[in-house]
Amino acid sequence: SQPISVDLTPPKVELLTTQHNVRLGGVELALFRQSSDTVESGVQVDKYFFPATTGYFADHDIALAFFAVPQDLTAEARPRVIARDAAGNERLVDLPCLIKPRRFAERTLAIGDDFLARKVPELEQANGLPLASDLVQGYVFINKDLRQSNEARIRQLSAHSTPEPLWDGAFHRQSNAAALSSFADRRTYTHDGEVIDRETHLGYDLASLKLAPVEATQNGIVVYAGNLGIYGNAVILDHGLGIFSLYGHLSTIGVQQGEHLKREQTLGQTGETGLAGGDHLHFSIMLYGVHVDPVEWWDPH
């Protein structure tokens, strides 16, 4: 004989936040009290799961979870708190949430032969890809398949975060830089007048002077510094509670993995590595690897 225990009762969840208002592509914060038998909890938004953090409050049963309504969803998404116990029982609680719809910019980019001849072989060599016999096909593979692989790598690098906020105040926007694109632009790529690809640009392109110093947006820990496919030389910082920032297309990297940075500390220089047509900074804010609108984090309100 073998003694066993049978648990058919899911954990308890008590919402502590009431109405949540979030724009498509934006972030909100949920607070809830969970029973002590909970082993995993967070907010589920369609296919996306955002883990909760405990231990921030004196009451260890209170969990907090930043959650996003990512730009590829709609205002019909329904965020829900989910809590699981060791037996796999789940409790689902709908979050009162008003999601404001949003229309993202649409842009058409013409890809020239000079750009293809310069960038496709460079990216193939830097990322160990087979050389394409056709530069247009090689570009489409890089722009689509390599991009997807890079995003999967980013989610992996951002899967675990410091369980407390490292930031202090509003996030810093790159100094003296003009925005060349906005968050979640819907881009159509053409060659000789024909559409060859469509992708979503997940971040801001910020440009000032060539080889400008790149500044950390907030206090954080370097979780990655090196080549990152379409982003070229890149740095990723962990700011705690699932919030990360990404700096791409750098010409030089001046920090190492594990290094602690302060707000506005220089971490490298702008450049045109990766899939960049000119010297600029690609900047992203991410929640556990899911790109969200940086404007909400730059805004001191």
C-alpha positions as a printed NumPy array, in Angstrom:
array([[  0.   ,   0.   ,   0.   ],
       [  1.061,   3.595,  -0.575],
       [ -0.485,   6.634,   1.107],
       [ -1.518,   9.343,  -1.36 ],
       [ -3.134,  12.738,  -1.112],
       [ -5.836,  13.883,  -3.504],
       [ -6.154,  17.623,  -4.176],
       [ -9.049,  18.753,  -6.379],
       [ -9.311,  22.311,  -5.029],
       [ -7.705,  25.135,  -7.029],
       [ -5.909,  27.992,  -5.265],
       [ -7.88 ,  31.015,  -4.116],
       [ -7.418,  34.412,  -5.776],
       [ -8.654,  37.769,  -4.47 ],
       [ -8.231,  40.765,  -6.8  ],
       [ -6.83 ,  43.862,  -5.074],
       [ -6.878,  46.138,  -8.115],
       [-10.181,  47.078,  -9.708],
       [-10.439,  48.785, -13.094],
       [ -7.482,  48.453, -15.48 ],
       [ -7.16 ,  50.78 , -18.467],
       [ -4.619,  49.883, -21.13 ],
       [ -3.898,  50.844, -24.725],
       [ -3.208,  48.183, -27.311],
       [  0.555,  47.681, -27.072],
       [  0.622,  49.059, -23.533],
       [  1.174,  47.732, -20.008],
       [ -0.944,  47.591, -16.844],
       [ -0.374,  46.317, -13.305],
       [ -2.523,  43.796, -11.437],
       [ -2.348,  43.101,  -7.7  ],
       [ -3.981,  40.071,  -6.12 ],
       [ -3.828,  37.936,  -3.   ],
       [ -3.298,  34.225,  -3.629],
       [ -3.633,  31.286,  -1.234],
       [ -0.419,  29.758,   0.137],
       [ -0.774,  26.576,  -1.932],
       [ -0.124,  28.545,  -5.155],
       [  3.08 ,  27.509,  -6.916],
       [  2.689,  29.594, -10.107],
       [  0.566,  32.62 , -10.956],
       [  0.344,  35.477, -13.402],
       [ -1.835,  37.106, -16.027],
       [ -2.852,  35.309, -19.203],
       [ -3.664,  37.505, -22.205],
       [ -4.646,  35.304, -25.125],
       [ -1.472,  33.339, -26.042],
       [  0.764,  35.429, -23.777],
       [  1.54 ,  34.676, -20.117],
       [  3.067,  37.258, -17.785],
       [  4.309,  35.758, -14.48 ],
       [  3.515,  37.348, -11.133],
       [  6.051,  38.251,  -8.452],
       [  5.646,  37.686,  -4.717],
       [  7.787,  38.978,  -1.887],
       [  7.571,  42.642,  -2.862],
       [  5.058,  43.328,  -0.058],
       [  5.274,  42.368,   3.612],
       [  2.287,  40.091,   3.014],
       [  3.884,  37.309,   0.948],
       [  0.488,  36.158,  -0.306],
       [  0.124,  39.394,  -2.297],
       [  1.371,  39.052,  -5.866],
       [  1.921,  41.729,  -8.469],
       [  2.026,  41.214, -12.21 ],
       [  2.73 ,  43.669, -14.975],
       [  0.804,  42.528, -18.028],
       [  0.614,  43.752, -21.601],
       [ -2.008,  43.646, -24.304],
       [  0.492,  43.09 , -27.145],
       [  0.21 ,  44.981, -30.406],
       [ -0.728,  41.859, -32.4  ],
       [ -3.941,  41.337, -30.379],
       [ -7.186,  43.337, -30.471],
       [ -9.278,  45.277, -27.997],
       [-11.375,  42.115, -27.611],
       [ -8.596,  40.402, -25.603],
       [ -9.599,  39.382, -22.075],
       [ -6.793,  39.387, -19.478],
       [ -7.248,  36.831, -16.686],
       [ -5.343,  36.067, -13.499],
       [ -4.335,  32.425, -13.4  ],
       [ -3.078,  30.572, -10.307],
       [ -1.917,  26.942, -10.182],
       [ -1.105,  24.606,  -7.305],
       [  1.307,  21.661,  -7.19 ],
       [ -1.42 ,  19.248,  -8.322],
       [ -2.097,  21.31 , -11.438],
       [ -5.44 ,  22.722, -10.311],
       [ -6.064,  26.147, -11.833],
       [ -8.082,  29.16 , -10.751],
       [ -8.974,  31.711, -13.458],
       [-10.274,  35.172, -12.547],
       [-11.205,  37.769, -15.181],
       [ -9.502,  41.144, -14.76 ],
       [-11.766,  44.185, -15.148],
       [ -9.984,  45.751, -18.107],
       [-10.821,  48.45 , -20.647],
       [ -8.589,  48.039, -23.691],
       [ -8.347,  51.096, -25.927],
       [ -8.01 ,  50.161, -29.612],
       [ -5.243,  51.699, -31.621],
       [ -4.219,  52.091, -35.23 ],
       [ -0.518,  51.716, -35.902],
       [  1.374,  53.559, -38.62 ],
       [  1.798,  51.919, -42.001],
       [  4.991,  52.487, -43.96 ],
       [  6.398,  51.289, -47.274],
       [ 10.163,  50.815, -47.573],
       [ 11.837,  50.373, -50.949],
       [ 14.801,  47.989, -50.767],
       [ 17.508,  48.887, -53.296],
       [ 20.085,  46.656, -54.949],
       [ 22.994,  48.494, -53.302],
       [ 21.518,  47.81 , -49.854],
       [ 20.957,  44.14 , -50.732],
       [ 24.502,  43.705, -52.029],
       [ 25.947,  45.286, -48.902],
       [ 23.739,  43.852, -46.16 ],
       [ 22.663,  40.359, -47.188],
       [ 26.159,  38.787, -47.362],
       [ 27.182,  40.69 , -44.209],
       [ 24.264,  39.309, -42.183],
       [ 24.621,  35.808, -43.626],
       [ 28.264,  35.708, -42.572],
       [ 27.649,  37.249, -39.129],
       [ 24.871,  34.771, -38.324],
       [ 26.21 ,  31.577, -39.883],
       [ 23.553,  31.474, -42.606],
       [ 24.004,  29.769, -45.993],
       [ 24.795,  32.169, -48.813],
       [ 21.704,  32.837, -50.913],
       [ 22.042,  32.673, -54.67 ],
       [ 19.347,  35.354, -54.949],
       [ 19.834,  38.499, -52.849],
       [ 16.103,  39.261, -52.637],
       [ 15.355,  35.763, -51.324],
       [ 18.277,  36.09 , -48.931],
       [ 16.895,  39.401, -47.675],
       [ 13.398,  37.982, -47.157],
       [ 14.829,  35.044, -45.188],
       [ 16.774,  37.445, -42.959],
       [ 13.862,  39.859, -42.545],
       [ 11.36 ,  37.12 , -41.689],
       [ 12.992,  33.883, -40.491],
       [ 16.062,  35.371, -38.803],
       [ 13.814,  38.022, -37.207],
       [ 11.573,  35.302, -35.729],
       [ 14.608,  33.42 , -34.449],
       [ 15.945,  36.614, -32.85 ],
       [ 12.629,  37.3  , -31.111],
       [ 12.598,  33.759, -29.718],
       [ 16.116,  34.347, -28.384],
       [ 15.02 ,  37.644, -26.814],
       [ 12.113,  35.93 , -25.036],
       [ 14.552,  33.317, -23.741],
       [ 16.955,  35.977, -22.457],
       [ 14.061,  37.854, -20.826],
       [ 12.337,  34.869, -19.225],
       [ 13.697,  35.627, -15.742],
       [ 13.906,  39.047, -14.119],
       [ 15.047,  40.596, -10.857],
       [ 12.033,  40.358,  -8.473],
       [ 12.138,  44.049,  -7.563],
       [ 12.166,  47.298,  -9.554],
       [ 15.676,  48.556, -10.245],
       [ 14.444,  51.745, -11.903],
       [ 13.877,  55.121, -10.234],
       [ 11.485,  57.521, -11.936],
       [ 10.773,  57.94 , -15.621],
       [ 12.866,  56.083, -18.184],
       [ 15.391,  58.156, -20.116],
       [ 14.971,  58.722, -23.859],
       [ 18.169,  58.818, -25.935],
       [ 19.522,  62.394, -25.823],
       [ 19.123,  64.713, -28.829],
       [ 17.69 ,  61.935, -30.983],
       [ 14.918,  62.243, -33.567],
       [ 12.458,  59.411, -34.041],
       [ 12.694,  57.817, -37.491],
       [  9.915,  55.342, -36.71 ],
       [  7.375,  54.665, -33.98 ],
       [  6.296,  51.572, -32.087],
       [  4.709,  48.711, -34.043],
       [  4.884,  50.307, -37.481],
       [  3.372,  47.985, -40.078],
       [  6.038,  47.872, -42.774],
       [  5.687,  46.786, -46.37 ],
       [  8.976,  46.06 , -48.142],
       [  9.234,  46.469, -51.912],
       [ 11.908,  45.747, -54.525],
       [ 11.603,  47.135, -58.048],
       [  8.04 ,  48.114, -57.213],
       [  6.943,  44.645, -56.084],
       [  6.027,  43.71 , -52.512],
       [  8.528,  41.16 , -51.165],
       [  7.656,  41.077, -47.442],
       [  5.535,  42.54 , -44.638],
       [  6.733,  42.774, -41.022],
       [  6.026,  44.726, -37.834],
       [  8.789,  46.972, -36.501],
       [  8.86 ,  46.424, -32.731],
       [ 10.491,  49.506, -31.261],
       [ 11.686,  53.029, -31.984],
       [ 14.469,  54.061, -34.363],
       [ 16.28 ,  57.043, -32.825],
       [ 18.996,  58.982, -34.67 ],
       [ 21.243,  61.928, -33.873],
       [ 24.939,  62.071, -34.782],
       [ 26.985,  59.235, -36.236],
       [ 28.625,  57.1  , -33.522],
       [ 26.648,  58.898, -30.809],
       [ 26.981,  57.534, -27.258],
       [ 24.068,  55.264, -26.343],
       [ 22.647,  55.805, -22.858],
       [ 20.971,  53.291, -20.572],
       [ 17.311,  54.188, -20.238],
       [ 17.29 ,  53.267, -16.525],
       [ 19.236,  51.444, -13.825],
       [ 19.598,  47.829, -14.842],
       [ 21.688,  44.698, -15.219],
       [ 23.21 ,  43.644, -18.546],
       [ 21.743,  40.262, -19.482],
       [ 23.117,  40.224, -23.034],
       [ 25.849,  42.006, -24.988],
       [ 26.77 ,  40.746, -28.449],
       [ 25.477,  39.955, -31.918],
       [ 21.704,  39.569, -32.146],
       [ 20.894,  38.947, -35.796],
       [ 18.836,  41.706, -37.386],
       [ 19.605,  43.938, -34.387],
       [ 23.352,  43.619, -35.018],
       [ 25.506,  44.428, -32.012],
       [ 22.984,  44.684, -29.19 ],
       [ 22.648,  45.1  , -25.43 ],
       [ 19.692,  43.973, -23.297],
       [ 19.158,  45.333, -19.763],
       [ 16.958,  43.879, -17.018],
       [ 15.223,  46.609, -15.007],
       [ 13.343,  44.254, -12.68 ],
       [  9.775,  42.911, -12.465],
       [  9.95 ,  41.696, -16.066],
       [ 10.857,  45.051, -17.649],
       [ 13.757,  44.934, -20.143],
       [ 15.26 ,  47.355, -22.661],
       [ 17.048,  46.548, -25.921],
       [ 19.623,  48.651, -27.792],
       [ 20.356,  47.546, -31.35 ],
       [ 22.555,  48.365, -34.381],
       [ 25.46 ,  49.44 , -32.142],
       [ 28.866,  50.072, -33.697],
       [ 30.615,  49.334, -30.404],
       [ 29.567,  47.715, -27.111],
       [ 31.146,  49.046, -23.92 ],
       [ 29.565,  46.771, -21.299],
       [ 29.605,  43.095, -20.337],
       [ 26.994,  40.593, -19.202],
       [ 26.276,  40.891, -15.474],
       [ 27.366,  44.53 , -15.255],
       [ 25.135,  46.928, -13.269],
       [ 24.412,  50.199, -15.089],
       [ 23.007,  53.497, -13.908],
       [ 20.425,  55.631, -15.716],
       [ 22.052,  57.496, -18.655],
       [ 25.312,  55.557, -18.332],
       [ 26.958,  54.999, -21.737],
       [ 26.802,  51.383, -22.92 ],
       [ 28.052,  51.734, -26.503],
       [ 27.789,  53.819, -29.669],
       [ 25.168,  54.035, -32.397],
       [ 25.931,  52.331, -35.687],
       [ 24.44 ,  50.396, -38.593],
       [ 25.168,  46.776, -37.711],
       [ 22.434,  44.254, -38.364],
       [ 19.572,  45.124, -40.695],
       [ 20.122,  48.888, -40.575],
       [ 20.371,  51.191, -43.569],
       [ 22.086,  53.991, -41.672],
       [ 23.561,  54.979, -38.312],
       [ 20.863,  54.976, -35.623],
       [ 19.722,  53.281, -32.412],
       [ 16.949,  50.708, -32.356],
       [ 15.351,  50.961, -28.91 ],
       [ 12.763,  48.605, -27.433],
       [ 11.041,  48.209, -24.075],
       [  9.902,  44.657, -23.371],
       [  7.849,  42.859, -20.746],
       [  9.298,  39.356, -20.399],
       [ 10.463,  39.614, -24.007],
       [  7.173,  40.969, -25.381],
       [  7.717,  44.361, -27.039],
       [  5.583,  47.179, -25.603],
       [  5.299,  50.898, -26.3  ],
       [  8.342,  52.776, -24.886],
       [  6.391,  56.066, -24.737],
       [  4.57 ,  54.872, -21.596],
       [  7.932,  54.419, -19.855],
       [  9.459,  57.69 , -21.082],
       [  6.421,  59.647, -19.87 ],
       [  6.993,  60.853, -16.259],
       [  3.214,  60.785, -15.676]])
